[in-house]
Coordinates of C-alpha atoms in Angstrom, one line a residue:
Chain A
M1 CA -88.0 -3.3 24.8
S2 CA -84.5 -2.4 23.5
Q3 CA -84.5 0.8 21.1
G4 CA -83.9 0.5 17.2
V5 CA -80.7 0.2 15.5
L6 CA -80.9 3.8 13.9
E7 CA -81.8 5.5 17.2
T8 CA -79.4 3.3 19.5
A9 CA -76.4 4.6 17.2
T10 CA -77.6 8.0 17.5
A11 CA -78.1 8.4 21.3
I12 CA -74.6 7.0 21.5
R13 CA -72.8 8.6 18.6
E14 CA -74.4 11.9 20.4
G15 CA -73.2 11.2 23.8
N16 CA -76.6 10.7 25.4
Q17 CA -75.8 7.0 26.3
S18 CA -72.7 5.2 26.5
A19 CA -72.1 1.8 24.2
M20 CA -71.4 0.2 27.9
D21 CA -74.5 1.3 29.0
A22 CA -76.8 -0.2 25.8
L23 CA -74.9 -3.2 26.1
E24 CA -75.5 -3.9 29.7
A25 CA -79.3 -3.0 29.1
C26 CA -79.3 -5.5 26.5
L27 CA -77.8 -8.1 28.5
S28 CA -80.1 -7.6 31.4
R29 CA -82.8 -8.1 29.1
I30 CA -81.7 -11.3 27.5
E31 CA -80.9 -12.3 31.5
S32 CA -84.5 -11.8 32.3
G33 CA -86.5 -12.0 29.3
D34 CA -85.3 -14.9 27.3
T35 CA -86.1 -17.6 29.7
A36 CA -89.0 -18.8 27.8
T37 CA -88.2 -17.9 24.0
R38 CA -84.5 -19.4 24.8
S39 CA -83.5 -17.4 21.4
F40 CA -79.5 -17.1 22.5
Q41 CA -77.5 -20.1 22.3
H42 CA -74.4 -18.2 23.9
V43 CA -74.3 -14.9 25.5
Q44 CA -70.6 -13.9 24.9
A45 CA -71.0 -10.8 27.4
D46 CA -66.9 -10.4 28.3
A47 CA -66.4 -10.3 24.3
A48 CA -69.3 -7.8 23.7
R49 CA -67.9 -5.7 26.7
A50 CA -64.5 -5.4 25.4
E51 CA -66.4 -4.4 22.4
A52 CA -68.3 -1.8 23.9
R53 CA -65.3 -0.7 25.9
A54 CA -63.5 0.2 22.6
V55 CA -66.7 2.2 21.3
D56 CA -66.7 4.3 24.6
D57 CA -63.0 4.6 24.4
A58 CA -63.3 6.0 20.7
I59 CA -65.7 8.2 21.2
A60 CA -63.9 9.5 24.3
A61 CA -60.9 10.0 21.9
G62 CA -63.0 11.8 19.3
R63 CA -62.6 9.2 16.8
D64 CA -64.7 8.2 14.1
V65 CA -66.9 5.5 15.6
G66 CA -68.9 4.0 12.7
P67 CA -72.4 4.5 11.9
L68 CA -73.8 1.3 14.3
A69 CA -71.5 2.4 17.0
G70 CA -72.4 0.6 20.2
V71 CA -75.4 -0.8 18.5
P72 CA -75.8 -4.5 20.3
I73 CA -76.4 -7.0 17.8
A74 CA -76.8 -10.7 17.9
I75 CA -75.7 -13.3 15.4
K76 CA -77.3 -16.5 14.3
D77 CA -75.2 -19.6 15.0
N78 CA -74.0 -20.7 11.7
I79 CA -71.7 -17.1 11.1
V80 CA -68.6 -17.5 12.7
M81 CA -66.3 -15.2 14.8
T82 CA -62.9 -15.4 15.9
G83 CA -62.3 -17.0 19.2
R84 CA -66.2 -17.5 20.0
E85 CA -68.2 -20.6 20.2
T86 CA -70.0 -21.4 17.0
N87 CA -72.2 -24.9 16.9
C88 CA -74.7 -24.2 14.0
G89 CA -77.4 -25.9 16.4
S90 CA -75.3 -29.5 15.8
R91 CA -73.7 -32.0 18.0
I92 CA -71.1 -32.3 15.6
L93 CA -70.1 -28.6 16.5
E94 CA -70.1 -29.2 20.1
G95 CA -67.3 -26.6 21.5
Y96 CA -65.9 -25.5 17.9
H97 CA -64.1 -22.3 18.4
S98 CA -63.8 -20.7 14.9
P99 CA -60.1 -19.6 13.8
F100 CA -61.3 -16.9 11.3
E101 CA -64.0 -14.1 11.5
S102 CA -66.9 -13.9 9.0
T103 CA -67.0 -10.9 6.7
A104 CA -70.4 -9.8 8.0
T105 CA -69.4 -10.0 11.6
D106 CA -65.8 -8.2 10.6
R107 CA -67.9 -5.3 9.1
L108 CA -70.3 -5.2 11.7
R109 CA -67.4 -4.9 14.2
S110 CA -65.6 -2.1 12.1
A111 CA -68.9 -0.1 11.9
G112 CA -69.0 0.1 15.6
A113 CA -71.6 -2.6 16.2
V114 CA -71.0 -4.8 19.7
L115 CA -72.0 -8.4 19.0
V116 CA -73.5 -9.7 21.8
G117 CA -73.9 -13.7 21.2
T118 CA -75.2 -16.1 18.9
T119 CA -79.1 -17.0 18.5
R120 CA -80.1 -20.8 18.3
C121 CA -81.1 -21.9 14.9
D122 CA -82.0 -25.3 12.8
E123 CA -79.3 -27.6 12.9
F124 CA -76.7 -26.3 9.8
A125 CA -79.7 -23.9 8.8
M126 CA -81.8 -27.0 7.9
G127 CA -85.3 -26.6 8.8
S128 CA -88.6 -24.2 9.4
S129 CA -89.3 -24.2 12.8
T130 CA -86.0 -24.1 15.1
E131 CA -87.2 -27.5 16.5
H132 CA -84.2 -28.8 14.7
C133 CA -81.4 -27.6 17.1
S134 CA -79.3 -29.8 19.3
S135 CA -79.4 -27.6 22.2
G136 CA -83.2 -27.5 22.2
S137 CA -85.9 -25.2 20.4
V138 CA -87.0 -21.8 20.6
G139 CA -90.3 -20.2 21.3
N140 CA -92.2 -17.8 19.5
P141 CA -92.5 -14.3 21.9
W142 CA -96.3 -14.3 20.8
D143 CA -96.8 -17.6 22.0
T144 CA -93.9 -19.6 23.4
D145 CA -95.8 -22.9 22.6
R146 CA -95.5 -22.0 19.2
V147 CA -92.2 -22.0 17.0
P148 CA -90.9 -18.6 15.6
G149 CA -90.0 -20.6 12.3
G150 CA -86.7 -21.1 11.4
S151 CA -84.0 -21.4 10.2
S152 CA -83.2 -18.2 12.0
G153 CA -85.7 -18.5 14.7
G154 CA -83.6 -17.3 17.5
S155 CA -82.5 -14.2 16.0
A156 CA -86.3 -13.5 14.8
A157 CA -87.3 -14.3 18.5
A158 CA -84.4 -12.0 20.0
V159 CA -85.6 -9.0 17.8
A160 CA -89.4 -9.5 18.1
A161 CA -89.2 -10.0 21.9
G162 CA -86.9 -6.6 22.1
L163 CA -83.9 -8.1 23.6
V164 CA -81.5 -6.6 20.5
P165 CA -82.4 -4.1 18.2
A166 CA -81.4 -6.2 15.2
A167 CA -79.5 -10.0 14.4
L168 CA -78.2 -11.5 11.4
G169 CA -79.6 -14.6 9.7
S170 CA -78.9 -16.6 6.7
D171 CA -81.7 -17.5 4.3
T172 CA -81.1 -20.6 2.0
G173 CA -85.2 -21.0 1.0
G174 CA -86.9 -18.5 3.4
S175 CA -85.0 -18.9 6.5
I176 CA -84.5 -15.1 7.3
R177 CA -88.1 -13.9 6.3
Q178 CA -90.2 -17.1 7.2
P179 CA -89.0 -16.2 11.1
A180 CA -89.5 -12.7 10.2
C181 CA -93.3 -13.1 9.3
L182 CA -93.8 -15.5 12.1
C183 CA -92.3 -13.4 14.5
G184 CA -93.7 -10.4 13.2
V185 CA -90.4 -8.5 12.5
T186 CA -88.6 -7.1 9.2
G187 CA -86.3 -9.9 7.8
L188 CA -84.3 -8.9 4.5
K189 CA -82.7 -11.6 2.0
P190 CA -80.3 -9.8 -0.1
S191 CA -79.6 -10.7 -3.8
Y192 CA -77.3 -13.5 -3.9
G193 CA -73.7 -12.3 -3.7
R194 CA -74.5 -8.7 -2.2
V195 CA -73.2 -9.8 1.2
S196 CA -70.1 -12.1 1.5
R197 CA -70.7 -15.7 2.4
W198 CA -67.2 -15.9 3.8
G199 CA -67.7 -17.4 7.4
L200 CA -71.3 -18.5 6.6
V201 CA -71.0 -22.1 7.4
A202 CA -72.1 -23.4 3.8
F203 CA -75.6 -25.1 3.5
G204 CA -76.3 -24.8 -0.3
S205 CA -73.5 -22.5 -1.6
S206 CA -75.6 -21.0 -4.8
L207 CA -78.4 -20.6 -2.6
D208 CA -77.3 -19.4 0.9
C209 CA -77.5 -15.4 2.1
I210 CA -76.8 -13.3 5.2
G211 CA -79.4 -10.6 6.1
P212 CA -80.8 -8.7 8.9
L213 CA -83.7 -9.2 11.2
T214 CA -84.6 -5.7 12.6
R215 CA -87.8 -4.0 14.3
D216 CA -88.0 -1.9 10.5
V217 CA -86.9 -0.9 7.2
P218 CA -84.7 1.8 7.9
D219 CA -82.9 -0.3 10.5
A220 CA -82.5 -3.6 7.8
A221 CA -81.0 -0.8 5.4
A222 CA -78.6 0.8 7.8
L223 CA -77.4 -2.8 8.4
L224 CA -77.2 -3.9 5.0
N225 CA -75.0 -0.6 4.1
V226 CA -72.6 -2.2 6.5
I227 CA -72.4 -5.4 5.8
A228 CA -73.1 -5.5 1.7
G229 CA -70.4 -5.2 -0.5
P230 CA -67.4 -7.1 -2.7
D231 CA -65.4 -9.8 -0.8
R232 CA -62.3 -11.2 -2.1
R233 CA -62.6 -13.9 0.1
D234 CA -66.1 -14.9 -1.2
S235 CA -65.6 -15.3 -5.4
T236 CA -69.3 -15.2 -5.7
S237 CA -69.7 -11.5 -3.9
V238 CA -71.1 -9.2 -6.5
D239 CA -68.0 -7.1 -7.2
T240 CA -69.6 -3.7 -7.6
E241 CA -69.8 -1.3 -4.7
P242 CA -73.4 -1.2 -3.1
P243 CA -75.8 2.0 -3.6
D244 CA -76.8 4.0 -0.4
Y245 CA -79.6 1.9 0.9
L246 CA -80.7 4.2 3.3
A247 CA -80.6 7.0 0.9
A248 CA -82.7 4.8 -1.2
L249 CA -85.5 4.8 0.9
E250 CA -86.1 8.7 0.1
D251 CA -86.4 7.6 -4.0
T252 CA -90.0 8.4 -5.3
G253 CA -91.4 8.2 -8.7
P254 CA -93.9 5.6 -10.4
L255 CA -94.1 2.3 -9.5
V256 CA -95.6 -0.7 -10.8
V257 CA -96.4 -3.5 -8.1
G258 CA -97.1 -7.0 -9.5
I259 CA -99.0 -9.5 -7.5
P260 CA -98.5 -13.2 -8.4
R261 CA -101.8 -14.9 -8.9
Q262 CA -100.4 -18.3 -7.5
H263 CA -99.4 -16.7 -4.5
R264 CA -103.1 -16.0 -3.5
H265 CA -103.6 -19.5 -3.0
K266 CA -107.2 -20.8 -1.5
G267 CA -105.0 -22.8 1.3
N268 CA -103.9 -19.4 2.8
H269 CA -104.9 -17.8 6.4
P270 CA -107.4 -15.4 5.6
A271 CA -105.4 -12.9 7.7
V272 CA -102.9 -13.4 5.2
E273 CA -105.0 -12.8 2.4
A274 CA -106.3 -9.7 3.9
A275 CA -102.6 -8.5 5.0
V276 CA -101.7 -8.7 0.9
D277 CA -105.1 -7.0 0.0
E278 CA -104.1 -4.0 3.0
A279 CA -100.6 -3.5 1.6
R280 CA -101.7 -3.7 -2.0
A281 CA -104.4 -0.6 -1.2
T282 CA -101.7 1.4 0.5
L283 CA -99.5 1.4 -2.4
E284 CA -102.2 2.0 -4.6
A285 CA -103.2 5.2 -2.4
Q286 CA -99.6 5.8 -2.4
G287 CA -99.9 6.2 -6.1
A288 CA -98.6 2.7 -7.3
T289 CA -100.2 0.8 -10.1
T290 CA -101.0 -2.9 -9.5
V291 CA -101.0 -5.8 -12.1
E292 CA -101.8 -9.3 -11.8
V293 CA -99.0 -11.4 -13.1
D294 CA -98.1 -15.2 -13.1
L295 CA -95.1 -17.1 -11.4
A296 CA -96.8 -20.4 -12.8
M297 CA -93.5 -22.4 -11.7
T298 CA -94.8 -21.8 -8.2
D299 CA -95.8 -25.1 -7.6
H300 CA -92.3 -26.7 -8.7
G301 CA -90.5 -24.3 -6.4
I302 CA -90.5 -26.8 -3.9
A303 CA -89.7 -29.7 -5.9
T304 CA -86.5 -27.5 -7.6
Y305 CA -85.3 -26.4 -4.4
Y306 CA -85.2 -29.8 -2.2
V307 CA -83.3 -30.8 -5.0
V308 CA -80.7 -28.0 -5.5
A309 CA -80.1 -27.3 -1.9
T310 CA -79.9 -30.9 -0.6
A311 CA -77.5 -32.0 -3.4
E312 CA -75.3 -28.9 -2.3
A313 CA -75.8 -29.7 1.3
S314 CA -74.7 -33.4 1.0
S315 CA -71.3 -31.7 -0.7
N316 CA -71.0 -29.0 1.8
L317 CA -71.5 -31.4 4.8
A318 CA -68.6 -33.8 3.6
R319 CA -66.4 -31.7 5.4
F320 CA -67.4 -32.8 8.8
D321 CA -65.7 -36.1 9.4
G322 CA -64.7 -36.0 12.8
I323 CA -60.9 -35.8 11.8
R324 CA -60.0 -32.0 11.9
Y325 CA -62.3 -30.5 13.7
G326 CA -65.6 -30.9 15.4
R327 CA -66.7 -34.1 17.4
R328 CA -65.2 -37.6 16.6
A329 CA -66.8 -40.4 17.8
S330 CA -65.1 -43.0 19.9
M331 CA -63.6 -46.2 17.9
N332 CA -63.7 -49.9 18.7
P333 CA -60.8 -52.1 18.1
G334 CA -60.6 -53.5 14.5
E335 CA -62.4 -50.5 13.3
T336 CA -61.5 -48.7 10.2
L337 CA -61.1 -44.8 9.4
E338 CA -64.3 -45.3 7.4
D339 CA -66.4 -46.6 10.1
L340 CA -65.1 -43.3 12.2
Y341 CA -66.2 -41.1 9.2
A342 CA -69.7 -43.0 9.5
R343 CA -70.2 -42.8 13.3
S344 CA -68.8 -39.3 14.0
R345 CA -71.7 -38.1 11.0
G346 CA -74.3 -40.3 12.5
E347 CA -73.6 -39.5 15.8
G348 CA -73.2 -36.0 15.2
F349 CA -75.8 -34.8 12.8
G350 CA -79.7 -34.8 13.7
P351 CA -82.4 -36.2 12.2
E352 CA -83.3 -33.7 9.5
V353 CA -79.8 -33.2 8.6
R354 CA -79.0 -36.8 8.1
R355 CA -82.2 -37.0 5.8
R356 CA -81.2 -33.6 4.0
I357 CA -77.6 -35.4 3.4
M358 CA -79.3 -38.8 2.2
L359 CA -81.8 -37.3 -0.4
G360 CA -78.5 -34.9 -1.7
T361 CA -76.5 -37.9 -1.9
Y362 CA -79.2 -40.1 -3.6
V363 CA -79.8 -37.2 -6.4
L364 CA -76.5 -36.9 -7.3
S365 CA -75.6 -40.5 -7.4
A366 CA -74.8 -42.6 -10.3
G367 CA -77.9 -43.3 -12.3
Y368 CA -80.1 -40.3 -10.8
Y369 CA -78.2 -37.6 -11.8
D370 CA -79.9 -36.5 -14.7
A371 CA -83.4 -37.6 -13.6
Y372 CA -83.1 -35.5 -10.6
Y373 CA -80.1 -33.0 -9.9
K374 CA -80.3 -32.1 -13.9
K375 CA -83.7 -31.7 -14.3
A376 CA -83.8 -29.3 -11.2
L377 CA -81.1 -27.5 -12.5
Q378 CA -83.4 -27.2 -15.5
A379 CA -86.2 -26.1 -13.6
R380 CA -84.3 -23.5 -11.7
R381 CA -83.3 -22.1 -15.2
V382 CA -87.2 -21.9 -15.9
I383 CA -88.1 -20.0 -12.7
H384 CA -85.3 -17.5 -13.5
E385 CA -86.6 -16.7 -16.7
E386 CA -90.1 -16.5 -15.3
Y387 CA -89.0 -14.1 -12.8
K388 CA -87.2 -12.1 -15.6
S389 CA -90.0 -11.5 -17.8
V390 CA -92.7 -10.5 -14.8
F391 CA -89.7 -7.7 -13.8
E392 CA -90.3 -6.6 -17.4
K393 CA -94.0 -5.8 -16.3
C394 CA -93.2 -4.6 -12.8
D395 CA -90.9 -3.0 -10.1
V396 CA -91.7 -5.2 -7.2
L397 CA -93.7 -8.0 -6.4
L398 CA -96.1 -8.4 -3.5
G399 CA -97.6 -11.5 -1.8
P400 CA -97.5 -13.2 1.5
T401 CA -94.6 -14.4 2.9
T402 CA -96.0 -17.4 4.5
A403 CA -99.4 -19.2 4.0
E404 CA -100.3 -19.4 7.7
P405 CA -99.1 -17.9 11.0
A406 CA -96.8 -19.5 13.6
F407 CA -97.7 -23.3 14.3
R408 CA -97.6 -25.0 17.7
M409 CA -94.7 -26.8 18.5
G410 CA -94.6 -30.4 17.3
S411 CA -97.5 -30.1 15.1
I412 CA -95.9 -30.5 11.9
A413 CA -94.1 -34.0 12.2
D414 CA -93.9 -34.7 8.2
P415 CA -90.9 -33.4 6.6
L416 CA -92.7 -33.0 3.2
T417 CA -95.5 -30.6 5.1
M418 CA -93.0 -28.9 7.0
Y419 CA -90.6 -28.3 3.5
L420 CA -93.9 -26.8 1.8
C421 CA -93.9 -24.0 4.4
D422 CA -91.6 -22.3 2.0
R423 CA -93.8 -22.5 -1.1
Y424 CA -93.4 -18.9 -1.3
T425 CA -90.0 -18.0 -0.3
V426 CA -87.6 -20.5 -1.9
G427 CA -88.4 -18.5 -5.5
A428 CA -86.1 -15.8 -4.5
N429 CA -83.3 -18.6 -3.5
I430 CA -83.6 -20.2 -6.6
A431 CA -83.5 -17.1 -8.8
G432 CA -81.1 -15.0 -6.4
I433 CA -83.0 -12.3 -6.4
P434 CA -83.7 -10.0 -2.8
A435 CA -86.5 -10.3 -1.1
I436 CA -88.2 -9.2 2.5
S437 CA -90.7 -9.9 4.8
I438 CA -92.5 -7.4 6.7
P439 CA -95.5 -7.6 9.2
G440 CA -98.7 -7.2 7.7
G441 CA -101.2 -7.4 10.1
H442 CA -102.1 -9.6 13.3
T443 CA -105.0 -12.2 13.9
E444 CA -106.3 -13.9 17.0
V445 CA -105.8 -18.0 16.9
D446 CA -107.0 -19.6 19.8
G447 CA -107.0 -16.6 22.0
V448 CA -103.3 -15.1 21.5
T449 CA -102.3 -12.6 18.8
L450 CA -100.0 -13.8 16.2
P451 CA -98.6 -11.7 13.5
V452 CA -98.6 -12.4 9.5
G453 CA -96.5 -10.7 6.9
V454 CA -95.9 -9.8 3.7
Q455 CA -93.5 -10.3 1.2
L456 CA -92.0 -8.1 -1.6
Q457 CA -89.2 -9.6 -4.1
A458 CA -87.2 -7.0 -6.7
P459 CA -85.3 -7.9 -9.4
F460 CA -81.2 -9.0 -9.1
L461 CA -79.6 -5.7 -7.2
G462 CA -83.1 -4.1 -6.9
E463 CA -82.8 -3.9 -3.0
P464 CA -83.2 0.1 -3.4
T465 CA -86.4 -0.2 -4.8
L466 CA -87.5 -3.4 -2.6
L467 CA -86.6 -1.3 0.5
R468 CA -88.1 1.6 -0.8
V469 CA -91.4 0.0 -1.1
A470 CA -91.3 -1.9 2.0
N471 CA -90.5 1.3 4.0
Q472 CA -93.5 3.2 2.1
L473 CA -96.0 0.4 3.8
Q474 CA -94.2 0.8 6.7
Q475 CA -94.9 4.6 7.2
A476 CA -98.6 3.9 6.2
S477 CA -99.1 1.2 8.9
E478 CA -98.2 0.3 12.5
H479 CA -98.1 -3.1 12.1
H480 CA -94.3 -3.4 12.9
R481 CA -94.8 -1.4 15.9
K482 CA -96.9 -3.9 17.9
T483 CA -95.1 -6.2 19.9
P484 CA -95.6 -9.1 22.1
A485 CA -97.4 -8.8 25.4
A486 CA -94.6 -9.2 27.9
Chain L
M1 CA -88.0 -41.3 -13.3
S2 CA -91.3 -41.4 -15.3
D3 CA -93.8 -39.1 -14.9
S4 CA -96.0 -40.7 -13.1
D5 CA -93.5 -42.4 -11.0
T6 CA -94.1 -42.7 -7.1
T7 CA -90.4 -43.7 -6.5
S8 CA -89.9 -46.1 -4.0
L9 CA -87.1 -46.8 -2.2
T10 CA -86.0 -50.2 -1.2
L11 CA -84.0 -50.8 2.0
E12 CA -81.1 -51.6 0.4
E13 CA -81.0 -48.8 -1.6
T14 CA -81.2 -46.7 1.5
R15 CA -78.5 -48.6 3.0
H16 CA -76.4 -47.8 -0.2
V17 CA -77.0 -44.3 -0.2
A18 CA -76.0 -44.1 3.6
R19 CA -72.8 -45.7 2.7
L20 CA -71.9 -43.3 0.2
A21 CA -72.7 -40.6 2.6
R22 CA -70.8 -41.8 5.3
L23 CA -73.6 -41.9 7.4
Q24 CA -73.8 -44.7 10.3
L25 CA -77.5 -45.2 10.9
S26 CA -79.6 -48.1 12.8
D27 CA -82.1 -50.3 11.3
E28 CA -84.7 -48.0 12.6
E29 CA -82.9 -44.9 11.3
L30 CA -82.5 -46.5 7.9
E31 CA -86.4 -47.6 7.6
A32 CA -87.4 -43.7 8.6
C33 CA -85.5 -42.5 6.1
R34 CA -86.4 -44.9 3.7
H35 CA -90.2 -43.8 4.0
D36 CA -89.1 -39.9 4.0
L37 CA -86.9 -40.0 1.0
T38 CA -90.0 -42.0 -0.9
A39 CA -92.4 -39.4 0.1
I40 CA -89.9 -36.5 -0.8
L41 CA -89.2 -38.1 -3.8
G42 CA -92.6 -38.4 -5.0
H43 CA -92.9 -34.9 -4.9
V44 CA -89.8 -34.3 -6.8
A45 CA -91.4 -36.4 -9.2
T46 CA -93.7 -33.6 -10.1
L47 CA -90.9 -32.0 -12.1
G48 CA -91.6 -34.6 -14.6
E49 CA -94.6 -32.6 -15.4
L50 CA -92.4 -30.0 -17.1
D51 CA -91.0 -29.9 -20.8
L52 CA -87.5 -29.5 -19.9
E53 CA -86.3 -30.8 -23.0
G54 CA -83.2 -28.5 -24.2
V55 CA -83.6 -26.2 -21.4
D56 CA -80.3 -25.1 -20.4
P57 CA -79.2 -26.4 -16.8
M58 CA -78.6 -23.5 -14.2
A59 CA -76.1 -24.3 -11.4
H60 CA -75.8 -20.7 -10.3
P61 CA -78.1 -17.6 -10.4
G62 CA -76.5 -15.1 -12.7
D63 CA -74.7 -18.2 -14.3
R64 CA -71.1 -16.6 -13.0
T65 CA -68.2 -18.3 -13.5
N66 CA -65.3 -18.6 -11.4
R67 CA -63.0 -15.7 -10.5
I68 CA -59.3 -16.0 -10.6
D69 CA -57.2 -14.6 -8.0
P70 CA -53.7 -13.8 -8.4
D71 CA -51.3 -16.3 -7.0
E72 CA -49.7 -14.8 -4.1
A73 CA -48.9 -16.1 -1.2
E74 CA -50.6 -15.0 2.1
P75 CA -50.4 -15.8 6.1
S76 CA -52.4 -18.6 7.0
F77 CA -53.5 -20.3 10.4
S78 CA -50.5 -21.3 12.6
T79 CA -50.1 -24.7 13.3
D80 CA -51.5 -23.7 17.2
E81 CA -54.7 -22.4 15.6
V82 CA -55.3 -25.7 13.7
L83 CA -54.3 -28.0 16.5
A84 CA -56.7 -26.1 19.0
I85 CA -59.8 -26.9 17.4
A86 CA -58.7 -30.6 16.2
P87 CA -60.4 -33.4 18.1
A88 CA -57.0 -35.5 18.7
T89 CA -53.6 -34.6 18.4
E90 CA -50.2 -35.9 18.7
G91 CA -47.1 -33.7 19.1
P92 CA -47.7 -31.1 16.6
F93 CA -49.9 -33.3 14.0
I94 CA -53.7 -34.2 13.9
A95 CA -54.1 -38.1 15.5
V96 CA -56.0 -39.9 12.8
P97 CA -56.6 -44.1 13.2
K98 CA -54.7 -46.3 11.1
V99 CA -55.2 -45.7 7.4
L100 CA -53.0 -48.5 5.9
G101 CA -52.8 -51.7 7.0
D102 CA -49.1 -53.5 8.3
D103 CA -48.1 -54.5 4.7
G104 CA -49.3 -51.1 3.5
S105 CA -52.1 -52.2 1.7
S106 CA -55.8 -49.7 2.5
A107 CA -56.8 -50.6 6.2

């Protein structure tokens, strides 16, 4: 089991451990511990060793090594790094080496982090189970016959199994929070634009966010401190300097917590309901006021999301045409350029990505634009306004992250049923607000212990309050310390 | 899309969408896609229950508009970097199939 982010950084900065030793320990944990979960797509040991060596040299030379010096971090396989392979869980990007670096990984490295390798995800981040990955699925460390959630399933599983102290994921409709929930770790989706999207392979550009998956809230705050901030390479990045999120954990003062009635659904697993009740009681005991509020649009979230997200995906994924980079299909005599595009894409994309491209193309096509896309954008406005008015009554929202603990691999074959897993998470992406999933308890299912999670949501740029409340909950509980039996 | 519409796609419509999306799909794949899209669009049709008359569409959280950068030249990728990731090259070029016919028409 690896140490946490802050623990590792302190040990290295104070000379109690070298960055290279921390990395080698991490690499051997992956070597011996990632056989059943398969959370890593590529372990990039040589590149990581070079980074660890640079950190140790800097410490030896007395140079400032940054807040994450020597901390091994895994990166979701849809965030590009120079000279390292990125596949996005897709055949179409087999062997792809990015010529440029994402802002988030660049900042991690500048802060001294050592990037260990890439983690498996659903193809182009489209999925809720990491079963849609061209190189195979990822097992949940709590029960390897179950899914880790998705699409950042490899990142969540790697942290939950103690292989790395932290990982980056991306969240378009719940892809950080849902796997964090199903794997029993902390997963933060920041406000839209708080972390630059430069170098994140685009899925739904108005929804996508990069964020950390960690063992606890202070570690998430430490990573956010490094990756958040304006970036001229992403015109949608928020142009104000971020506050110190670690310092914000010390905030005190009155707090009103809203509980959306529509998230206390009768379909929720009893352990999920119990976790929300417990979190509510904890916050009340700590002096917070709780109020029930309405997010009446909850039932329309999935319909809104799957129109907006697939429309954007169909446009974004048009760039994969087999011409300039990525996999090109072979051609037969007499075939046209259009045949080449269509075959490269038909062979290169898996069924879920094809389905979403088809749906997105349909809702944007002539005659259907007003009926689907425009209507979804109007519903998006209503959802956004609803959050705004709810946040006039409370500082944060508390509810479940998912209705159920981790499900068995292969048990959800119907795409719509899979989409409905994101019922409680898509709202934050539609509105652009920050949200976090933290472990809220555990339950026994068919003889195995599985984690359940609670979700907190805050207004746009409300990360300081969001993290403070999540940290308060973790200070009063041991749920986040429980780890899967090895 | 009417309020109670259970949108059903035909195979021909599905084929048309696949053509627009530049996706080569087998007949089996098209049929599976038709089935799935029909089910998903059936759920999306629940948006018809909402009164959205006069609501301003929201394409982007925060309604942010474009930010304009100064028009200054900066270094870009070298030709070698670009060619290194291309699936087919010929000298300093990315190789592509013939785009124009021998008479200059679109092939």
